[in-house]
Coordinates of C-alpha atoms in Angstrom, one line a residue:
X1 CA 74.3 87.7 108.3
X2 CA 76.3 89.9 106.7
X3 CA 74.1 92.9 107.2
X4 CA 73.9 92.1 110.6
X5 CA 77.8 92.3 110.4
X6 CA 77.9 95.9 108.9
X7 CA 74.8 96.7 111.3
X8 CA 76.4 96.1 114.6
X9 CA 79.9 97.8 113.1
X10 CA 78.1 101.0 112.0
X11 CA 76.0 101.5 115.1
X12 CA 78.9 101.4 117.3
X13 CA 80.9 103.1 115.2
X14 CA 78.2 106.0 115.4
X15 CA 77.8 105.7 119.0
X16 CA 81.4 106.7 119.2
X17 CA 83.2 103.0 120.1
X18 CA 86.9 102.8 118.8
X19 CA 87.0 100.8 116.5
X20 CA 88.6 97.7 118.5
X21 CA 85.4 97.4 119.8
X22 CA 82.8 96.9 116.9
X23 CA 85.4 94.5 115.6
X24 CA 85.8 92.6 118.3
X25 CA 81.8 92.5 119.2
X26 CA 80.3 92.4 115.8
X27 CA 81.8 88.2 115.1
X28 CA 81.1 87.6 119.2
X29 CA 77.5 89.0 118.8
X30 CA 76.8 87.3 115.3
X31 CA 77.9 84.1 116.7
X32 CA 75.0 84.1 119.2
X33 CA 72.4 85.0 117.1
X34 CA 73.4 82.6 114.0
X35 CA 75.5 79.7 115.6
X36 CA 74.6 79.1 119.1
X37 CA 75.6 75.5 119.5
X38 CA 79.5 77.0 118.9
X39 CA 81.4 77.1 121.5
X40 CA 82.5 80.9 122.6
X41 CA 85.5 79.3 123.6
X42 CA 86.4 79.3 119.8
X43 CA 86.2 83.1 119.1
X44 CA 88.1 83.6 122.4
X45 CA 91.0 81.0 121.0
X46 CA 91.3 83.3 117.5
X47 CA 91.6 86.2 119.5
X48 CA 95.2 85.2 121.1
X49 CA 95.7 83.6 117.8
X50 CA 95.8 86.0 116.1
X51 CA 98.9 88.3 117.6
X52 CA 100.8 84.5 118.1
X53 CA 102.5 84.8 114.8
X54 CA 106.5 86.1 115.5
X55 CA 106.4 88.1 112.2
X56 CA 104.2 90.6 114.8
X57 CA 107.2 91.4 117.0
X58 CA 108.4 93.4 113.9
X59 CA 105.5 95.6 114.4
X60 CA 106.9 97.3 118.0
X61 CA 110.5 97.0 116.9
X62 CA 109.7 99.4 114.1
X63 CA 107.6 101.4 116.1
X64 CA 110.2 101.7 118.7
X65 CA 112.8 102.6 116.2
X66 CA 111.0 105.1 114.8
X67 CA 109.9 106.5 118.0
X68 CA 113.6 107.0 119.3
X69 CA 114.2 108.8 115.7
X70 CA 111.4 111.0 116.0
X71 CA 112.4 112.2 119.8
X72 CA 116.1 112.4 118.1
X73 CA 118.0 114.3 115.4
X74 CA 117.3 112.3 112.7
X75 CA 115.0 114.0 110.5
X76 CA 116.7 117.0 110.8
X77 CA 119.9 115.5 110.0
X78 CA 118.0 114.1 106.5
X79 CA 116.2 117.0 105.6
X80 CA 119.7 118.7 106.0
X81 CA 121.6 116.9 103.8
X82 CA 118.9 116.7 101.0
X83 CA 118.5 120.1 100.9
X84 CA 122.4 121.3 101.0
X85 CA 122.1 119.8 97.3
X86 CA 119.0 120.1 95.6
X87 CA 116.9 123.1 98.1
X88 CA 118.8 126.1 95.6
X89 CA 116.8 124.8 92.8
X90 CA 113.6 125.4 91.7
X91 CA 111.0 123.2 93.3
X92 CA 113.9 121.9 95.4
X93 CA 112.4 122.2 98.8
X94 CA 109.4 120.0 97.5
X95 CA 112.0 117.8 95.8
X96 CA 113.4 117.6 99.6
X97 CA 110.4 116.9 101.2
X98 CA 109.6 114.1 99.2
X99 CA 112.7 112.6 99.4
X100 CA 112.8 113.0 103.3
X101 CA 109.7 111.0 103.7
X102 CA 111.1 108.4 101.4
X103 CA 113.9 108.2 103.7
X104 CA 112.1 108.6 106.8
X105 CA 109.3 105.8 105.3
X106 CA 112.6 103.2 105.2
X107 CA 112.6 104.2 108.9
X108 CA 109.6 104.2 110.1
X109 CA 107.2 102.3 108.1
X110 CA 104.5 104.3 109.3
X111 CA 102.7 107.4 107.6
X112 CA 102.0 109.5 110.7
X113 CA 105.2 109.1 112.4
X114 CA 106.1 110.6 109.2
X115 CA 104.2 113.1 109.3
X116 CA 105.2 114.1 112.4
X117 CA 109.2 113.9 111.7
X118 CA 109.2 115.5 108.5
X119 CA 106.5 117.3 108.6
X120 CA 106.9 119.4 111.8
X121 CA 110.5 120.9 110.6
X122 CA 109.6 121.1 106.9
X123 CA 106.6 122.7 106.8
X124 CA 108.5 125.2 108.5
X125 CA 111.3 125.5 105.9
X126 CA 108.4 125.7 103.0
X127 CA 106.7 128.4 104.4
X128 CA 109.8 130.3 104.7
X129 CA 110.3 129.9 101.3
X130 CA 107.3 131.1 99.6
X131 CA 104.6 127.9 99.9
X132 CA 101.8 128.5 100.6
X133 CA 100.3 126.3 103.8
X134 CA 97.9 124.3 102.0
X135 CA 100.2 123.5 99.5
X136 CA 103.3 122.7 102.2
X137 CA 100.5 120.3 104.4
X138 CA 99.3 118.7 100.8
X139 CA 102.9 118.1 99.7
X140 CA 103.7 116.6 103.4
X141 CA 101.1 114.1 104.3
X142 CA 100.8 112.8 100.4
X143 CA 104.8 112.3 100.5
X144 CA 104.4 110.8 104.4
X145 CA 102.3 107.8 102.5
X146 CA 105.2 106.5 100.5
X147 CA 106.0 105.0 104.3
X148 CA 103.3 102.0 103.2
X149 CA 105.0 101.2 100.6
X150 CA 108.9 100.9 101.3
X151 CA 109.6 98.6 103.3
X152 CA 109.4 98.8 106.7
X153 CA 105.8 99.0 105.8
X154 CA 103.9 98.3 108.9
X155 CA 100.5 97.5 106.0
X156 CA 102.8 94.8 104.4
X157 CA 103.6 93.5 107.8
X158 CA 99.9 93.0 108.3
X159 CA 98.9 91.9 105.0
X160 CA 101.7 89.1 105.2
X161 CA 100.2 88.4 108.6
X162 CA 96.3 87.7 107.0
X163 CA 97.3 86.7 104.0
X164 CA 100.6 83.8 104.6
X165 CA 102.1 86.0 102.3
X166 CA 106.0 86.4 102.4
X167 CA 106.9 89.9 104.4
X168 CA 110.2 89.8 103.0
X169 CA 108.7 89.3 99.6
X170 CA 106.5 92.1 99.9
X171 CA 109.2 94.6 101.6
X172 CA 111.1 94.5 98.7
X173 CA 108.2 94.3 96.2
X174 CA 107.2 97.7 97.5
X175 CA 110.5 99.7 96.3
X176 CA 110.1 100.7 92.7
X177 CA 106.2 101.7 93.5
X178 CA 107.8 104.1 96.6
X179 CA 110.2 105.5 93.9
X180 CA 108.0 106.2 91.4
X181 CA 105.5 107.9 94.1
X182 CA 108.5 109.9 95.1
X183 CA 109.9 110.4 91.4
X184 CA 105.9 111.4 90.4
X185 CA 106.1 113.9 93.4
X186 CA 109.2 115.3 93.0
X187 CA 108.6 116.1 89.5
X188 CA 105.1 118.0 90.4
X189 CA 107.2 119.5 93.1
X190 CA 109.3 121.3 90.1
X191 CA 106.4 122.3 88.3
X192 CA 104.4 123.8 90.7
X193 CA 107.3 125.9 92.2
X194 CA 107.8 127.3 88.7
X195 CA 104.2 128.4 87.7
X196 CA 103.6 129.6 91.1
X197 CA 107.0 131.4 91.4
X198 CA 108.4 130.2 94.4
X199 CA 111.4 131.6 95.3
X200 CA 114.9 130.3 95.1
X201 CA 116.7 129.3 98.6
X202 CA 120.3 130.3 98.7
X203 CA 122.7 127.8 97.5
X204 CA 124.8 125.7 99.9
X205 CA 128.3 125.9 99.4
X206 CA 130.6 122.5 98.8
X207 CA 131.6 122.7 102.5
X208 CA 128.6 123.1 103.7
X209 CA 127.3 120.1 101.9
X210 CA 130.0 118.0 103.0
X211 CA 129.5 118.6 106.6
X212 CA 125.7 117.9 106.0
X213 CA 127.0 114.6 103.9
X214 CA 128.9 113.4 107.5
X215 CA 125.8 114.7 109.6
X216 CA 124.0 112.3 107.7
X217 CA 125.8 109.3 106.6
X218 CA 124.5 107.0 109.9
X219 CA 121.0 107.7 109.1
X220 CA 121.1 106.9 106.4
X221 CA 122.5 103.4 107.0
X222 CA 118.7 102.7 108.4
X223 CA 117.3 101.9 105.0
X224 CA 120.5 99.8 104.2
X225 CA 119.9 97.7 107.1
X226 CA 116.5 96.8 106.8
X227 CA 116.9 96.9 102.9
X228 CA 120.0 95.6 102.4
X229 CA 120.0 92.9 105.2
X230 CA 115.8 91.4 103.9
X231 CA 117.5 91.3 100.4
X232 CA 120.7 89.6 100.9
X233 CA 119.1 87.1 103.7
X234 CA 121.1 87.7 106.6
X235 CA 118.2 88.9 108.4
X236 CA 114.0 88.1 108.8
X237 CA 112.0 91.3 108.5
X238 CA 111.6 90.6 112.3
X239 CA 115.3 90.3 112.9
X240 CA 116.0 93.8 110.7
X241 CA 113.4 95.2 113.3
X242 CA 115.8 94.6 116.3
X243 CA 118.7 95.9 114.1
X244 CA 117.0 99.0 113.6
X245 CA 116.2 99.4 117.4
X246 CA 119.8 98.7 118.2
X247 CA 120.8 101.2 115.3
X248 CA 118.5 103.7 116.8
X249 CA 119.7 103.6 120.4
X250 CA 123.3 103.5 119.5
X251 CA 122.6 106.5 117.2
X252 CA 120.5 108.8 119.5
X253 CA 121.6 107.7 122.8
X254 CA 125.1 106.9 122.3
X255 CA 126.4 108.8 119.3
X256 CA 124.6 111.9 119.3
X257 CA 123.8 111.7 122.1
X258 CA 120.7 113.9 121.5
X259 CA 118.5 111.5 124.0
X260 CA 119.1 110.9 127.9
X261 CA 118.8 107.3 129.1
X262 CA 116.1 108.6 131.2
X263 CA 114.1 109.7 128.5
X264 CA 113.7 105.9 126.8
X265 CA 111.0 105.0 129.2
X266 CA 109.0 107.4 128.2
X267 CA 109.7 106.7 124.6
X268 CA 109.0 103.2 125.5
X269 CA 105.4 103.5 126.9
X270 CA 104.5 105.4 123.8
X271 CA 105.2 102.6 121.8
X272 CA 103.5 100.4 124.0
X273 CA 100.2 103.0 123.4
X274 CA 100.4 102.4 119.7
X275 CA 101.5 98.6 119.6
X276 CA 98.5 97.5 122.1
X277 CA 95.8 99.2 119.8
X278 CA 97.7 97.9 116.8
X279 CA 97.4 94.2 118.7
X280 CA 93.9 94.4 119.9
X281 CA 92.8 95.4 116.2
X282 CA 94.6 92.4 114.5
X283 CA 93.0 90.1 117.6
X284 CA 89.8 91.5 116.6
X285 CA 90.5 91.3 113.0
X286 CA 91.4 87.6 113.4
X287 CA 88.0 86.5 114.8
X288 CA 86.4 88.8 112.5
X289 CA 88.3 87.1 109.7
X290 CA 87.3 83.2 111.6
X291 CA 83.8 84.0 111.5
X292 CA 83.3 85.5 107.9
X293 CA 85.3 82.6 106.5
X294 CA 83.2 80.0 108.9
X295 CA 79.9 81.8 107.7
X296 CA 81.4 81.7 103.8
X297 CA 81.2 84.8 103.7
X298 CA 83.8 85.7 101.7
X299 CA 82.9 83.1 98.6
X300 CA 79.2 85.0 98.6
X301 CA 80.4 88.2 98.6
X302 CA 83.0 87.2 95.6
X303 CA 80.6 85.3 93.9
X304 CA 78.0 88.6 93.9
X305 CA 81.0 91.2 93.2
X306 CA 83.5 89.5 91.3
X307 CA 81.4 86.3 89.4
X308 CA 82.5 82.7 88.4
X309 CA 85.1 83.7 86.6
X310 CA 86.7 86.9 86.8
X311 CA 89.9 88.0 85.2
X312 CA 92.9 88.9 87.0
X313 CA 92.3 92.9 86.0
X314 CA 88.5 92.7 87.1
X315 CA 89.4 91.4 90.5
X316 CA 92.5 93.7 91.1
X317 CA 90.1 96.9 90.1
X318 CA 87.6 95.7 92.1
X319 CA 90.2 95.2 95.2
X320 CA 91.7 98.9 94.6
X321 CA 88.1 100.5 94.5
X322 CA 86.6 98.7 97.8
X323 CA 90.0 99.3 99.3
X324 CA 90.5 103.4 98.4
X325 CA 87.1 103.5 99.8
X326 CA 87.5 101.4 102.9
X327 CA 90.9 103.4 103.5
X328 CA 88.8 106.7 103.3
X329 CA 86.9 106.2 106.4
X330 CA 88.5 103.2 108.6
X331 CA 92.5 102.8 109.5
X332 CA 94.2 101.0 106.8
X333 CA 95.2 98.1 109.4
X334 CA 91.9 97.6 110.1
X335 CA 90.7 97.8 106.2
X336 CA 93.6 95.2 105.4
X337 CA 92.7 93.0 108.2
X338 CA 88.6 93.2 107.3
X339 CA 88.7 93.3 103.5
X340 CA 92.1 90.8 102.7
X341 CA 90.4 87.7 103.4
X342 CA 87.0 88.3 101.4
X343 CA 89.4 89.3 97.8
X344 CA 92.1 87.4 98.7
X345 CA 91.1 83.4 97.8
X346 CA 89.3 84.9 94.6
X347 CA 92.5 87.0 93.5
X348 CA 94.8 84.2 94.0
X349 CA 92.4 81.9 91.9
X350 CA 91.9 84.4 89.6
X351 CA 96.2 84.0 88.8
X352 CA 97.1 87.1 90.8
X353 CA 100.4 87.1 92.5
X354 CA 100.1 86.9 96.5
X355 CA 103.1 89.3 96.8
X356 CA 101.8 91.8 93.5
X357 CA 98.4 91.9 95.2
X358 CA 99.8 93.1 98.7
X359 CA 101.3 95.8 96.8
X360 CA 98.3 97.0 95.0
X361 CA 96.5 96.5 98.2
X362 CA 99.0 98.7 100.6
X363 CA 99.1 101.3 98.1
X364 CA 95.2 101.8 98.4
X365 CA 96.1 102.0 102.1
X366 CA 98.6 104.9 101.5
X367 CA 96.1 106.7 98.8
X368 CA 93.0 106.5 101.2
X369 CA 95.3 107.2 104.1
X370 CA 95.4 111.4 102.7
X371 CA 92.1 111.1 100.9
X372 CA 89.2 113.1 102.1
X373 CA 86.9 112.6 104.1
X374 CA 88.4 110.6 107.0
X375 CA 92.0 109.8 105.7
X376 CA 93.9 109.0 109.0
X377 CA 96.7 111.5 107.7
X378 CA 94.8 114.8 107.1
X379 CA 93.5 114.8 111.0
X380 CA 97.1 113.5 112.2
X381 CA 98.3 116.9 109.9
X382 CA 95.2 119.2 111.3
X383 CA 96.5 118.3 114.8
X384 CA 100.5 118.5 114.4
X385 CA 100.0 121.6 112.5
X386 CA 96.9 122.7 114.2
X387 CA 95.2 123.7 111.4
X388 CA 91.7 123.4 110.3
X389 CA 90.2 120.5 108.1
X390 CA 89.3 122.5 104.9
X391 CA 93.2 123.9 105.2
X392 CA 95.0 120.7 105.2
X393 CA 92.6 118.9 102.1
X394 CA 92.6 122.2 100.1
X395 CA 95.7 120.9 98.3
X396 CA 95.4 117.0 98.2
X397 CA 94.0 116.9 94.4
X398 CA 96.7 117.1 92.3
X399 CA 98.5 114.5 94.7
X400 CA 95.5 111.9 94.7
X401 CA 95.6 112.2 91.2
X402 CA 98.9 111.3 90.6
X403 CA 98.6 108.3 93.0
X404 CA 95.3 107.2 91.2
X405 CA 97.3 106.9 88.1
X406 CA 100.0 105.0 89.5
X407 CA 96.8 102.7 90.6
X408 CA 96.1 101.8 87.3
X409 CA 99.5 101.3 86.6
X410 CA 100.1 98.5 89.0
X411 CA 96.4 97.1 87.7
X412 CA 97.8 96.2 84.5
X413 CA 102.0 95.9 85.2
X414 CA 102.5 93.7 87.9
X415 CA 106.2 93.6 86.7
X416 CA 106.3 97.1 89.0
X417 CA 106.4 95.2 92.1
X418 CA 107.7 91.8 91.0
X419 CA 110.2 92.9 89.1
X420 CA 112.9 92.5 91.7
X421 CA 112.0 88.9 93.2

């Protein structure tokens, strides 16, 4: 049964479906062949089921948000004020760019929509200074993953979803793993500027960097909402999601006024583009998820990979190797939404924290999401920057080694995420 599974998927998948498609047929079509007496009804029941949960309407709030920011000033205004202070020093424009998608991540909670924020004006800026473009487009959609992992993490928000695990839990969980990414990146940043010589920007004086501090002080209040509000328990992940909408229209419509009222339609179907295939994937991935577990699938394929009785390190390395790979040819939602219910009953048996193994389990999703050969970042990059494939991966290594490390670092210190719960 479950090479029928991975049959179905793969031929599909090479016949050019989207990949809604050989999710959603593969359990339908394995159904027939193995339980025929079931009702179809069943599978048609876990479809809707599975986008009933209201932790879901977080998902087009934070898309939405971010989509209003993008259209906006926002990045700008970010970029802006981090480089006023640190883009004089050396390596400060990669210290800037990795800050910016840290802030922007808190934003968005998606990679691309990074990418696409950041990435547009800063690879702009880096270039100008002396980078070359391989090493502006590395430095840009490796920084863009941090997104995953600070909360609003749109991967969290699905692995909560699968897994029953605490979103709130696993938004804050995610912040000292962002930081060190960014610290990790920042600190490269500075080396690599000085033994390739990159030229120093000209220093912004105090003034300058006080008008850039006011530019900026409202967008930055977007982390503080979502952050600050999840932590303090004023408001549901879901909840800070409407915040940040309001925040967002207040701030680009209202204050800066740097979007027309006319324009939020369009803004608003573009969201709806990305949170339909968003939906249909986790409806897919819910009767994928029915059937595997009705089949017992998921005990086999633990008792083959993992054993009777695996520690809790075996079974986290084991999760971070089929996830990196899973992430390195398939969208991370749909990897989370395939590959959490098959590790997850054996992790949590095993002693692993629900909350630590979400973390380890989104920041697979943000490693495979710039990996080569298929990461969903490096052809979001190659079509933003309209450069070729080869181009935009020739400088990924030194960042996928960084976040590799950090990989083993949550493997054996789960106090990095739990440390404050």
């Amino acid at each position: 049964m479950v090479a029928t599974l991975l049959i179905i998927m793969v031929v599909l998948l090479l016949l050019n479906f989207p990949m809604m498609i050989p999710l959603m047929a593969a359990p339908l079509i394995v159904m027939f062949i193995y339980f025929p007496n079931l009702d179809p009804m069943i599978l048609m029941q876990q479809f809707s089921t599975g986008i009933e949960p209201y932790v879901l309407l977080a998902v087009p709030l934070f898309i939405f948000a971010a989509d209003i920011m993008t259209t906006g000033k926002t990045s700008n205004r970010l970029l802006d004020f981090i480089g006023s202070f640190i883009g004089h020093v050396r390596g400060g424009y990669a210290v800037t760019t990795a800050a910016a998608c840290t802030l922007f991540g808190a934003i968005s909670g998606s990679t691309q929509a990074t990418v696409v924020a950041i990435g547009k004006p800063m690879r702009q800026r880096l270039l100008k200074i002396g980078y070359k473009d391989s090493s502006a487009i590395a430095l840009i959609i490796n920084s863009s993953d941090v997104a995953l992992l600070v909360p609003p993490s749109i991967g969290m928000i699905i692995y909560g979803l699968v897994s029953g695990t605490s979103v709130g839990d696993l938004f804050i969980a995610g912040i000292i793993p962002g930081i060190i990414v960014f610290a990790s990146f920042a600190i490269y940043g500075v080396i690599h500027a000085k033994v390739a010589d990159i030229p120093l920007a000209p220093k912004a004086s105090w003034k300058e960097r006080l008008r850039m501090t006011r530019r900026a002080l409202l967008p930055l209040g977007f982390p503080i909402i979502i952050i600050g509000g999840i932590y303090s328990g004023i408001f549901s992940p879901t909840e800070a999601a409407g915040m940040s909408v309001l925040y967002a229209f207040l701030l680009e419509v209202v204050i800066y006024r740097s979007i027309h009222l006319k324009e939020l339609p369009r803004i608003a179907r573009s969201t709806g583009l990305v949170t339909s295939a968003v939906f249909v994937l986790v409806a897919g991935g819910q009767a994928f998820t029915w059937i595997i577990s009705f089949a017992r699938i998921p005990q086999m394929i633990s008792e083959a990979v993992l054993g009777p009785n695996p520690t809790q390190v075996y079974v986290l390395l084991m999760v971070t190797i089929f996830f990196f790979i899973g992430c390195m040819f398939v969208d991370p939602i749909v990897v989370i939404l395939v590959l959490t219910p098959i590790f997850y009953p054996a992790a949590v048996n095993a002693g692993v924290d629900p909350v630590h193994l979400g973390v380890v389990i989104t920041f697979q999703a943000a490693l495979g999401s710039a990996t080569p050969p298929f990461g969903v970042d490096i052809f979001t990059a190659s079509a933003v920057f309209n450069r070729p494939y080869l181009d935009v991966i020739r400088g990924t290594p030194p960042y996928i080694i960084m976040l590799v490390i950090i990989s083993v670092l949550l493997i054996f210190f789960d106090q990095i995420s739990l440390a404050l719960l």
